[in-house]
C-alpha cells in the first residue's frame, strides 16, 4: 500500500507488531521522526549534564559535611570543662588521650589531636604521632581564630579543623585539631555513584519514552507527512483563504495581527507589512480598533471603513496548551446597509447623551445649578437652545402645591444656547402660560411632553406673546419640545428644547428622548429641592440654638462667626457664659454629622453646658459631667429605639461630639482650659506672637473611660484667645497643619478689634464651598484694675467681724458706693460670721468692683450652707435668708482647699428695701446666722 506521498510503506514482520522506536525508524523523513531524534539527543545531553552536576554536588556536600563535623567536634572538645587544667598537668597525654579517643568514636571523625601552642601533639588517633609536631600552618589558631581546611601532607590528606583552647583569662593555652581523611570523604561519594547512575539511566529511559510518545502523537496529527507534503497542504490552505470574498483577520493574544487575507487587506486598506503590528497601528477606524483590543464577541456589528459599511463578526480562538486565546474577525462589505447604520449611530448618540446626563446632572445639591446642568448637557447635541423654568416654591426648597392654576407662571432658572444673542426671556424673569393651546401649557395640562415641529403653525404659542414670538421666528427658532419636569407625581417646572441652527425639526423619536431626559433631570431637581428644604430647616434650627447676642463683660471683648457647611448644617457651636467672681467661660464644640439631628444635639449640649456652668465646676469636672450625660442619653435613646423595634438609619442618640471649655479669671489673669477631643485655642500675645499651647486633649464626649485634665495658662495682659472648630482649618484639599499655619498668619497682625480679626481670619482660611461648619470665637482678655480689688485676711475670732465690716465700709466709700454700703455691710457681716462659726481657716474676704459689686468670703471648709426658713422661736438661721433677699445673686463655689460664698449687688441702690431689716443693728444680726 502507498502513503499520501505516493511512496510505498513497509509492513511490519509477520507475527508481531512493530515496536515504537521501530515505527519511527521506518519513517525517517517524516516530521514525527525528526522530532523524535531531536528530542532523544536533547534528553541524553540533559541527563548527562545533570548526572555530572549531581556527582560534583555530592562531592561538594561531602566535603562541606566533613568540615562542619570536624569543626563541631573540635569546638566541643576545646570547650570541654577541665581541658585547660589538663594541659597544665604534668602528663597531659595520660589525662587527655582516653578522652580524645572516646570523643573521636562518639563524633565519627577520624582523629582528635590535642596540641600545645607550638603544635606538639599530646593526643592522636595514632599513638606513634604523640609527641611529634603537627604539620601545616597553625598560626591562625595560635592567635585565637579557629579555622577549617583541606590539608594535604603527612600523615594523610584530610579535611581538618583547628580550634584554640583558652584558659579562664582568655589566653590560648593549646589547640584541638580534628578531621576526616580525604579518602573517607571520597568513599562517601563513591557509595552514592550507583544510585546516581541508576537514576540517570532511569531518567534516560523515561525521557526517551516520553519523546517517543510525543512524536507518536505528532505523527498522528501530521498523518505521517513529511516536509514536502505539509508545504503542499499549506499552499492549498493559502489558496482557499485568499480566494474567499470575505475578509479574515487573526489577532494574537498580544493584540498583534497574525494573519490577514487579501479581502481583509482590500476592505480595511491595510499596509503590506501589516502582520505582527499592533491593531492600533494598522490605521483602522478607532471604533474597529477598540473592538479588536476589547476582545468582545460581536455578530454583524456595523463599522465604517472609509466609504464602506462593514458587517463585523468577532469570535475568540480556543486556548491551546494554556496559552491565552486570540480572536478571529470576519468582514463583509455591507454598504447597502448605510441607512440602517445611520439610524443606529443616532440611537447610539442618544444613549450616550442619556449616559452623560446621568453623570453631569445632579452633581450638586443646588436647585438652580441642577437646572443649569440640564440646559448645558442638551446643547448642542440635542437642541440649539434650552430653557428651564421652575416654580417659586421649588426654588425656595418648599413642596410645590398641587392646586389647580398654580402652574400658570414660573421663574426662568437656567438657559443655554449655541449663541448668546438669543431672543428668549433672560434668566430670572417670570414666564407666564396664559394660552391653554400653547405647547408649554398643553404639556403641563397633559403631564407629558408636547411637540411643536413647526413653530410657524403653533398659533397658541404665537398668541401668548405676539411680539416676542415674532422676534423668535425672525431669529430662526423653528421647532420646540416642551417637557414638564415631574417627580413623584408633582410638577416642579418646565424644560423647553428649541432648534434654530439645526435645519431638521424635532420628530416623534426626539419627543420620547426629551421626555426621558426631562424625567432624569426632574429627579435630580427634586433631590436638590428636598436638600434645600432640609438645609434651610437645619440652618434655622442651628441659628435659633446659638447665642444671638453675647453678654457684655469686663473680662473679655468678644466677637464670633458661624458659617454652616454648604453640604449640610453640622453641629458646631460656641458660647460665652458669665461666671461668678467676674470670670467668664468660653466654649466651642462640634457634633459629628450634619442635618437637623446634629443641630438638635448641639442645642442639647449647649443647654447642658449652661446648666453645669452654674455649679462653678472646674473645666475637667464639667466635661466629665457632660460626658456622663451624653452616655446616659445614648443608652436611654438606644434602648428605647430597640424596645420599639425602630430600625431607622438615623439614630436619635449623640453619635460623637468634641468640646473645649476655658475659664478666664480677670483678677489673676489665669485661664483654665480642658478639651474633650477638640483642637486647643490659639493664644495671641500683645506683640503679635501666636502660639498654640499644648493641652492634655481627652477623648471625645460619649466615648468614656478616661478622665479629663485641666491646663492652667497665665495670660499676659492684653492677650487674645481664638477658639475654633476644625472646619476652619481642614478640608478635602488642605490638612490641619497647613490650616494652623494660615491661622497663625491671620492672627499675628496687632491693632485690630475682635470683629476685624474674625473677618481677616475667614478671608484667609475660608473655602469657596466649606464641607464642614465653621465656628470662630475671638476674645480680647482684660485684667481687672488693682484699685477695683480689695482683700482682707480674717482671723478666727468673732470680734474680727466688726473690723472687716468697717474696712469694707471704708472701701465702699472710697469707690463712691455709699448707696449700697449698708446692704454690703449686712451681707459681709453675715457671710464672715458664718465662716468663723462653721468654717475653718484660712478665712479671706474679697470685694470686686465690676459691673456689679461682688462680695466673696472664702474658708477652708467644704461644708455647703443651705438656705432655710427659721421658725419664729429660732434664735438663728436667718443669715442666708437675709443675704438672698438683699443680693441680686448669691451662691457657693468650691475650690481645691475649701469653698467661696459670694453675693452680687448692683452698684446703685434700686430703692427697694426687702423686709424690714433696715431697722436692725448690724451687730445684732451677727446672731442670726444659719
XYZ file of N, CA, C and O in Angstrom, residues 444-564:
484
model
N -48.091 70.969 30.452
C -48.398 70.971 31.877
C -49.758 70.357 32.154
O -49.944 69.624 33.131
N -50.726 70.664 31.273
C -52.061 70.119 31.489
C -52.106 68.618 31.254
O -52.785 67.877 31.981
N -51.377 68.130 30.236
C -51.406 66.701 29.914
C -50.446 65.890 30.781
O -50.583 64.674 30.889
N -49.458 66.532 31.366
C -48.477 65.816 32.182
C -47.482 65.033 31.370
O -46.825 64.132 31.902
N -47.314 65.392 30.088
C -46.327 64.714 29.249
C -45.774 65.724 28.239
O -46.321 66.824 28.068
N -44.699 65.321 27.539
C -44.047 66.221 26.596
C -44.943 66.488 25.396
O -45.712 65.620 24.957
N -44.827 67.720 24.844
C -45.610 68.144 23.685
C -44.641 68.647 22.617
O -43.698 69.400 22.929
N -44.878 68.219 21.365
C -44.022 68.571 20.241
C -44.702 69.637 19.383
O -45.882 69.494 19.011
N -43.943 70.706 19.095
C -44.353 71.706 18.100
C -43.289 71.682 17.013
O -42.296 72.406 17.080
N -43.499 70.799 16.002
C -42.466 70.601 14.984
C -42.227 71.858 14.171
O -41.091 72.147 13.785
N -43.253 72.652 13.919
C -43.129 73.891 13.140
C -43.759 75.014 13.949
O -44.984 75.080 14.109
N -42.921 75.890 14.476
C -43.438 76.975 15.308
C -44.247 77.988 14.504
O -45.036 78.750 15.080
N -44.081 78.010 13.198
C -44.873 78.937 12.393
C -46.359 78.598 12.455
O -47.220 79.476 12.296
N -46.658 77.325 12.672
C -48.059 76.892 12.747
C -48.536 76.706 14.177
O -49.663 76.251 14.399
N -47.676 77.025 15.173
C -48.062 76.899 16.589
C -48.768 78.179 16.999
O -48.194 79.077 17.631
N -50.050 78.306 16.667
C -50.777 79.550 16.872
C -51.009 79.844 18.350
O -51.074 81.010 18.761
N -51.149 78.817 19.152
C -51.294 79.053 20.582
C -50.037 79.704 21.171
O -50.119 80.614 22.002
N -48.873 79.231 20.741
C -47.603 79.823 21.214
C -47.466 81.259 20.726
O -47.040 82.139 21.471
N -47.863 81.515 19.486
C -47.738 82.859 18.938
C -48.720 83.814 19.599
O -48.441 85.001 19.770
N -49.911 83.298 19.972
C -50.895 84.162 20.622
C -50.488 84.534 22.046
O -50.962 85.545 22.589
N -49.638 83.743 22.694
C -49.242 84.006 24.080
C -48.433 85.291 24.202
O -48.606 86.057 25.159
N -47.554 85.566 23.247
C -46.736 86.781 23.256
C -46.434 87.143 21.802
O -45.389 86.761 21.271
N -47.346 87.842 21.114
C -47.169 88.081 19.681
C -45.852 88.766 19.336
O -45.169 88.353 18.392
N -45.453 89.784 20.086
C -44.217 90.495 19.749
C -42.994 89.613 19.997
O -42.067 89.561 19.188
N -42.983 88.914 21.143
C -41.836 88.057 21.453
C -41.708 86.897 20.496
O -40.601 86.532 20.074
N -42.819 86.282 20.113
C -42.741 85.160 19.185
C -42.339 85.606 17.789
O -41.684 84.858 17.056
N -42.751 86.851 17.395
C -42.319 87.352 16.091
C -40.801 87.492 16.039
O -40.142 87.085 15.073
N -40.209 88.020 17.115
C -38.748 88.148 17.169
C -38.076 86.768 17.157
O -37.030 86.579 16.537
N -38.698 85.804 17.842
C -38.121 84.460 17.882
C -38.136 83.806 16.510
O -37.155 83.162 16.095
N -39.235 83.988 15.758
C -39.305 83.399 14.410
C -38.330 84.087 13.463
O -37.690 83.426 12.635
N -38.201 85.397 13.591
C -37.235 86.095 12.754
C -35.800 85.673 13.088
O -34.933 85.641 12.216
N -35.566 85.354 14.363
C -34.235 84.897 14.780
C -33.904 83.536 14.180
O -32.747 83.219 13.927
N -34.925 82.695 13.934
C -34.694 81.387 13.339
C -35.197 80.219 14.144
O -35.042 79.053 13.730
N -35.801 80.470 15.291
C -36.365 79.360 16.065
C -37.518 78.764 15.274
O -38.454 79.472 14.882
N -37.459 77.460 15.029
C -38.475 76.856 14.171
C -39.089 75.587 14.734
O -40.075 75.079 14.196
N -38.533 74.996 15.811
C -39.076 73.745 16.346
C -38.907 73.735 17.860
O -37.919 74.263 18.395
N -39.875 73.128 18.574
C -39.894 73.177 20.039
C -40.451 71.881 20.606
O -41.391 71.296 20.056
N -39.839 71.434 21.722
C -40.402 70.367 22.558
C -40.486 70.912 23.975
O -39.481 71.363 24.537
N -41.690 70.896 24.553
C -41.907 71.322 25.939
C -42.121 70.092 26.807
O -42.985 69.257 26.497
N -41.331 69.974 27.874
C -41.369 68.792 28.746
C -41.641 69.255 30.173
O -40.869 70.048 30.733
N -42.736 68.814 30.790
C -42.951 69.126 32.209
C -41.982 68.316 33.080
O -41.774 67.124 32.852
N -41.377 68.975 34.035
C -40.451 68.310 34.966
C -41.261 67.825 36.156
O -41.746 68.633 36.969
N -41.421 66.499 36.261
C -42.246 65.902 37.302
C -41.443 64.865 38.079
O -40.681 64.094 37.492
N -41.652 64.857 39.378
C -41.033 63.851 40.245
C -42.036 63.480 41.316
O -42.642 64.364 41.939
N -42.217 62.203 41.523
C -43.181 61.688 42.494
C -44.586 62.212 42.210
O -45.381 62.449 43.119
N -44.904 62.404 40.899
C -46.233 62.853 40.515
C -46.489 64.320 40.721
O -47.620 64.787 40.544
N -45.461 65.090 41.085
C -45.612 66.521 41.357
C -44.827 67.297 40.324
O -43.666 66.973 40.029
N -45.443 68.338 39.740
C -44.774 69.174 38.746
C -43.834 70.129 39.466
O -44.225 70.824 40.418
N -42.582 70.165 39.012
C -41.572 71.055 39.577
C -41.287 72.245 38.670
O -40.885 73.310 39.148
N -41.436 72.035 37.366
C -41.117 73.107 36.435
C -41.315 72.648 35.009
O -42.066 71.698 34.722
N -40.589 73.294 34.095
C -40.749 73.058 32.667
C -39.385 73.192 31.995
O -38.601 74.087 32.334
N -39.108 72.275 31.040
C -37.909 72.354 30.205
C -38.350 72.480 28.757
O -39.193 71.703 28.292
N -37.791 73.464 28.047
C -38.129 73.709 26.648
C -36.885 73.551 25.797
O -35.839 74.170 26.085
N -36.956 72.702 24.771
C -35.854 72.438 23.848
C -36.193 73.102 22.507
O -37.244 72.822 21.908
N -35.299 73.971 22.022
C -35.536 74.754 20.817
C -34.488 74.413 19.762
O -33.336 74.115 20.103
N -34.894 74.490 18.505
C -33.952 74.355 17.403
C -34.032 75.597 16.525
O -35.127 76.075 16.192
N -32.829 76.079 16.137
C -32.742 77.235 15.246
C -31.715 76.963 14.149
O -32.038 76.973 12.966
N -30.466 76.712 14.528
C -29.409 76.465 13.545
C -29.517 75.076 12.927
O -29.110 74.875 11.781
N -30.021 74.119 13.671
C -30.212 72.777 13.124
C -31.410 72.793 12.188
O -32.525 73.121 12.612
N -31.218 72.445 10.897
C -32.344 72.582 9.951
C -33.462 71.565 10.177
O -34.628 71.864 9.915
N -33.133 70.369 10.665
C -34.162 69.338 10.831
C -35.030 69.665 12.038
O -34.518 69.981 13.134
N -36.338 69.571 11.909
C -37.210 69.785 13.072
C -37.193 68.566 13.989
O -36.725 67.489 13.626
N -37.689 68.756 15.184
C -37.852 67.633 16.103
C -38.909 66.680 15.546
O -39.858 67.097 14.870
N -38.743 65.366 15.840
C -39.735 64.375 15.417
C -40.200 63.573 16.630
O -39.849 63.885 17.775
N -40.980 62.536 16.375
C -41.543 61.746 17.469
C -40.459 61.036 18.286
O -40.597 60.879 19.503
N -39.394 60.565 17.616
C -38.299 59.927 18.366
C -37.635 60.938 19.289
O -37.272 60.621 20.436
N -37.467 62.175 18.810
C -36.901 63.222 19.666
C -37.819 63.510 20.848
O -37.351 63.825 21.956
N -39.128 63.411 20.628
C -40.077 63.679 21.710
C -39.896 62.699 22.865
O -39.841 63.090 24.037
N -39.796 61.406 22.546
C -39.627 60.409 23.610
C -38.286 60.570 24.303
O -38.164 60.398 25.526
N -37.268 60.949 23.523
C -35.959 61.156 24.139
C -35.984 62.355 25.095
O -35.441 62.302 26.208
N -36.607 63.457 24.663
C -36.692 64.633 25.524
C -37.445 64.327 26.806
O -37.110 64.814 27.889
N -38.480 63.494 26.712
C -39.246 63.133 27.899
C -38.385 62.323 28.876
O -38.438 62.528 30.096
N -37.576 61.415 28.321
C -36.676 60.635 29.188
C -35.644 61.539 29.843
O -35.341 61.409 31.043
N -35.089 62.463 29.075
C -34.093 63.385 29.622
C -34.711 64.261 30.711
O -34.106 64.483 31.776
N -35.938 64.744 30.480
C -36.603 65.562 31.484
C -36.924 64.786 32.751
O -36.841 65.324 33.863
N -37.293 63.513 32.609
C -37.603 62.704 33.797
C -36.376 62.516 34.670
O -36.451 62.602 35.902
N -35.226 62.272 34.028
C -33.998 62.105 34.822
C -33.616 63.403 35.518
O -33.203 63.407 36.686
N -33.741 64.531 34.800
C -33.390 65.810 35.408
C -34.343 66.160 36.541
O -33.934 66.757 37.552
N -35.626 65.806 36.407
C -36.606 66.145 37.445
C -36.267 65.462 38.769
O -36.441 66.054 39.844
N -35.786 64.241 38.699
C -35.407 63.535 39.939
C -34.270 64.274 40.639
O -34.283 64.466 41.864
N -33.280 64.715 39.870
C -32.160 65.442 40.465
C -32.612 66.777 41.029
O -32.162 67.199 42.114
N -33.511 67.480 40.319
C -34.007 68.761 40.828
C -34.799 68.551 42.116
O -34.681 69.327 43.076
N -35.596 67.492 42.170
C -36.368 67.223 43.393
C -35.451 66.877 44.552
O -35.699 67.302 45.689
N -34.392 66.106 44.287
C -33.437 65.817 45.361
C -32.802 67.104 45.874
O -32.627 67.296 47.085
N -32.425 67.995 44.942
C -31.830 69.262 45.351
C -32.841 70.112 46.129
O -32.484 70.789 47.107
N -34.111 70.080 45.697
C -35.131 70.842 46.419
C -35.304 70.327 47.842
O -35.373 71.115 48.802
N -35.372 69.031 47.979
C -35.554 68.468 49.316
C -34.351 68.764 50.200
O -34.491 69.054 51.393
N -33.157 68.708 49.595
C -31.971 69.058 50.388
C -32.009 70.529 50.788
O -31.646 70.887 51.919
N -32.426 71.402 49.859
C -32.511 72.823 50.182
C -33.465 73.051 51.348
O -33.199 73.851 52.258
N -34.597 72.331 51.339
C -35.550 72.473 52.439
C -34.947 72.001 53.755
O -35.035 72.704 54.780
N -34.329 70.838 53.739
C -33.730 70.326 54.971
C -32.586 71.217 55.437
O -32.406 71.448 56.633
N -31.807 71.725 54.462
C -30.695 72.596 54.822
C -31.212 73.877 55.466
O -30.669 74.343 56.486
N -32.267 74.453 54.886
C -32.825 75.676 55.456
C -33.396 75.417 56.846
O -33.232 76.238 57.766
N -34.068 74.274 57.017
C -34.606 73.933 58.330
C -33.498 73.777 59.358
O -33.589 74.276 60.485
N -32.433 73.072 58.966
C -31.324 72.865 59.895
C -30.623 74.175 60.222
O -30.231 74.420 61.374
N -30.468 75.057 59.206
C -29.826 76.347 59.463
C -30.667 77.169 60.421
O -30.156 77.799 61.358
N -31.982 77.173 60.193
C -32.865 77.928 61.084
C -32.792 77.392 62.511
O -32.696 78.158 63.481
N -32.823 76.056 62.641
C -32.725 75.460 63.967
C -31.375 75.769 64.604
O -31.300 76.132 65.780
N -30.308 75.654 63.784
C -28.974 75.895 64.322
C -28.835 77.331 64.826
O -28.337 77.580 65.921
N -29.281 78.278 64.022
C -29.132 79.678 64.424
C -30.022 80.012 65.622
O -29.677 80.863 66.445
N -31.176 79.344 65.718
C -32.034 79.600 66.872
C -31.432 79.046 68.158
O -31.755 79.535 69.250
N -30.590 78.048 68.039
C -29.984 77.440 69.228
C -28.665 78.085 69.614
O -28.191 77.905 70.727
N -28.054 78.822 68.699
C -26.803 79.500 69.000
C -27.090 80.847 69.657
O -28.164 81.431 69.466
N -26.146 81.385 70.416
C -26.376 82.705 71.029
C -26.476 83.791 69.969
O -25.669 83.860 69.043
N -27.504 84.619 70.079
C -27.683 85.709 69.122
C -26.923 86.957 69.551
O -26.377 87.669 68.717
N -26.938 87.247 70.849
C -26.226 88.404 71.384
C -25.369 87.921 72.542
O -25.875 87.233 73.443
N -24.097 88.244 72.513
C -23.200 87.836 73.589
C -23.283 88.843 74.735
O -23.483 90.048 74.506
N -23.134 88.392 75.960
C -23.223 89.314 77.106
C -22.047 90.292 77.118
O -20.948 89.983 76.653
N -22.300 91.485 77.631
C -21.240 92.470 77.793
C -20.515 92.176 79.101
O -21.118 92.134 80.170
N -19.200 91.995 78.993
C -18.396 91.587 80.142
C -17.176 92.490 80.259
O -16.662 92.996 79.248
N -16.738 92.678 81.474
C -15.498 93.435 81.682
C -14.273 92.583 81.424
O -13.216 93.099 81.090
N -14.418 91.256 81.570
C -13.247 90.380 81.460
C -12.771 90.225 80.030
O -11.567 90.103 79.769
N -13.682 90.202 79.059
C -13.303 89.948 77.675
C -14.127 90.828 76.747
O -15.242 91.252 77.079
N -13.543 91.096 75.578
C -14.248 91.720 74.459
C -14.299 90.670 73.360
O -13.263 90.238 72.849
N -15.513 90.240 73.003
C -15.670 89.029 72.204
C -16.336 89.349 70.874
O -17.215 90.212 70.786
N -15.891 88.629 69.809
C -16.560 88.615 68.512
C -16.614 87.178 68.034
O -15.774 86.350 68.414
N -17.579 86.859 67.173
C -17.743 85.470 66.737
C -18.185 85.440 65.297
O -18.695 86.419 64.742
N -18.007 84.286 64.686
C -18.521 83.984 63.363
C -18.982 82.529 63.355
O -18.316 81.644 63.903
N -20.134 82.303 62.713
C -20.604 80.936 62.482
C -21.041 80.830 61.038
O -21.855 81.631 60.552
N -20.510 79.830 60.312
C -20.869 79.599 58.915
C -21.282 78.143 58.754
O -20.496 77.234 59.044
N -22.509 77.870 58.309
C -22.908 76.467 58.066
C -22.234 75.931 56.818
O -21.888 76.685 55.902
